[in-house]
Amino acid sequence: MTPKRKRRAGATETIGVSLDMETKRKLKELARERHQGNVSALITEMTEAAIRQAAFERAWRWYGGPEPSDGARNEIDRELEEGWALARRKNGRKTAA
């Protein structure tokens, strides 16, 4: 009998979370749509979004303004994504060198 293969140390950590059935179904559905069914990848994505949102809210409070509406926040997110898309774009031109 061969021993069980050990997982790579530090790769991931398993946690227990209690969810109602509807929330679990929605998570699995989103994971299928976005991450080929990988719920862990979806949770990582959601965590990163929550961290960005919390940082945005802290910065907004620091600047002293009221929190933006959902519409204003969505517009800011859209503009940021558009900027990143332009920054990543490769135009296929060769350099003069």
Tab-separated table of C-alpha atoms in Angstrom:
chain	number	residue	atom	x	y	z
A	1	MET	CA	0.000	0.000	0.000
A	2	THR	CA	1.442	3.382	-0.992
A	3	PRO	CA	1.315	6.233	1.498
A	4	LYS	CA	-0.910	9.218	0.769
A	5	ARG	CA	0.818	11.977	-1.117
A	6	LYS	CA	1.468	14.995	1.094
A	7	ARG	CA	0.275	18.428	0.065
A	8	ARG	CA	2.812	21.122	-0.586
A	9	ALA	CA	3.410	22.998	2.665
A	10	GLY	CA	1.830	26.440	2.705
A	11	ALA	CA	-0.066	25.978	-0.550
A	12	THR	CA	-3.528	26.378	0.941
A	13	GLU	CA	-5.322	26.076	4.216
A	14	THR	CA	-8.675	24.400	4.664
A	15	ILE	CA	-11.322	26.203	6.713
A	16	GLY	CA	-14.871	25.353	7.683
A	17	VAL	CA	-17.697	27.714	6.784
A	18	SER	CA	-21.395	27.250	7.500
A	19	LEU	CA	-23.672	28.371	4.665
A	20	ASP	CA	-27.334	28.004	3.923
A	21	MET	CA	-28.101	25.841	0.887
A	22	GLU	CA	-29.057	28.786	-1.356
A	23	THR	CA	-25.788	30.627	-0.678
A	24	LYS	CA	-23.798	27.447	-1.325
A	25	ARG	CA	-25.648	26.924	-4.614
A	26	LYS	CA	-24.925	30.511	-5.695
A	27	LEU	CA	-21.238	30.199	-4.809
A	28	LYS	CA	-20.892	26.995	-6.803
A	29	GLU	CA	-22.727	28.530	-9.760
A	30	LEU	CA	-20.471	31.600	-9.760
A	31	ALA	CA	-17.400	29.382	-9.401
A	32	ARG	CA	-18.469	27.410	-12.490
A	33	GLU	CA	-18.956	30.647	-14.461
A	34	ARG	CA	-15.725	32.352	-13.421
A	35	HIS	CA	-13.224	29.734	-12.252
A	36	GLN	CA	-14.114	26.393	-13.869
A	37	GLY	CA	-15.893	25.357	-10.671
A	38	ASN	CA	-13.064	26.287	-8.302
A	39	VAL	CA	-14.875	27.726	-5.256
A	40	SER	CA	-11.550	28.518	-3.552
A	41	ALA	CA	-10.544	30.741	-6.477
A	42	LEU	CA	-13.918	32.499	-6.297
A	43	ILE	CA	-13.502	33.123	-2.559
A	44	THR	CA	-9.992	34.485	-3.195
A	45	GLU	CA	-11.400	36.846	-5.846
A	46	MET	CA	-14.187	37.966	-3.499
A	47	THR	CA	-11.695	38.543	-0.664
A	48	GLU	CA	-9.453	40.682	-2.871
A	49	ALA	CA	-12.472	42.743	-3.957
A	50	ALA	CA	-13.541	43.209	-0.317
A	51	ILE	CA	-10.027	44.349	0.647
A	52	ARG	CA	-9.975	46.888	-2.214
A	53	GLN	CA	-13.430	48.120	-1.214
A	54	ALA	CA	-12.414	48.515	2.439
A	55	ALA	CA	-9.270	50.442	1.433
A	56	PHE	CA	-11.357	52.689	-0.810
A	57	GLU	CA	-13.800	53.386	2.030
A	58	ARG	CA	-10.947	54.186	4.454
A	59	ALA	CA	-9.354	56.556	1.935
A	60	TRP	CA	-12.689	58.202	1.223
A	61	ARG	CA	-13.291	58.807	4.943
A	62	TRP	CA	-9.751	60.176	5.293
A	63	TYR	CA	-10.413	62.684	2.505
A	64	GLY	CA	-13.515	63.773	4.395
A	65	GLY	CA	-16.134	63.296	1.712
A	66	PRO	CA	-19.363	61.367	1.984
A	67	GLU	CA	-19.284	57.816	0.719
A	68	PRO	CA	-20.089	57.623	-2.990
A	69	SER	CA	-23.354	56.134	-4.155
A	70	ASP	CA	-23.365	52.667	-5.721
A	71	GLY	CA	-23.674	54.298	-9.145
A	72	ALA	CA	-20.686	56.583	-8.546
A	73	ARG	CA	-18.648	53.676	-7.188
A	74	ASN	CA	-19.511	51.544	-10.231
A	75	GLU	CA	-18.476	54.402	-12.538
A	76	ILE	CA	-15.134	54.739	-10.738
A	77	ASP	CA	-14.576	50.973	-10.998
A	78	ARG	CA	-15.462	51.073	-14.715
A	79	GLU	CA	-12.993	53.907	-15.343
A	80	LEU	CA	-10.248	52.091	-13.451
A	81	GLU	CA	-10.833	48.873	-15.402
A	82	GLU	CA	-10.835	50.812	-18.672
A	83	GLY	CA	-7.529	52.418	-17.713
A	84	TRP	CA	-5.978	49.071	-16.875
A	85	ALA	CA	-7.200	47.601	-20.159
A	86	LEU	CA	-5.487	50.434	-22.034
A	87	ALA	CA	-2.319	50.063	-19.974
A	88	ARG	CA	-2.135	46.338	-20.808
A	89	ARG	CA	-2.882	46.741	-24.506
A	90	LYS	CA	-0.121	45.656	-26.872
A	91	ASN	CA	-0.323	47.385	-30.230
A	92	GLY	CA	1.927	44.956	-32.094
A	93	ARG	CA	4.313	47.667	-33.314
A	94	LYS	CA	7.965	46.862	-33.454
A	95	THR	CA	10.348	49.320	-31.879
A	96	ALA	CA	12.813	51.300	-33.969
A	97	ALA	CA	15.797	49.595	-32.323
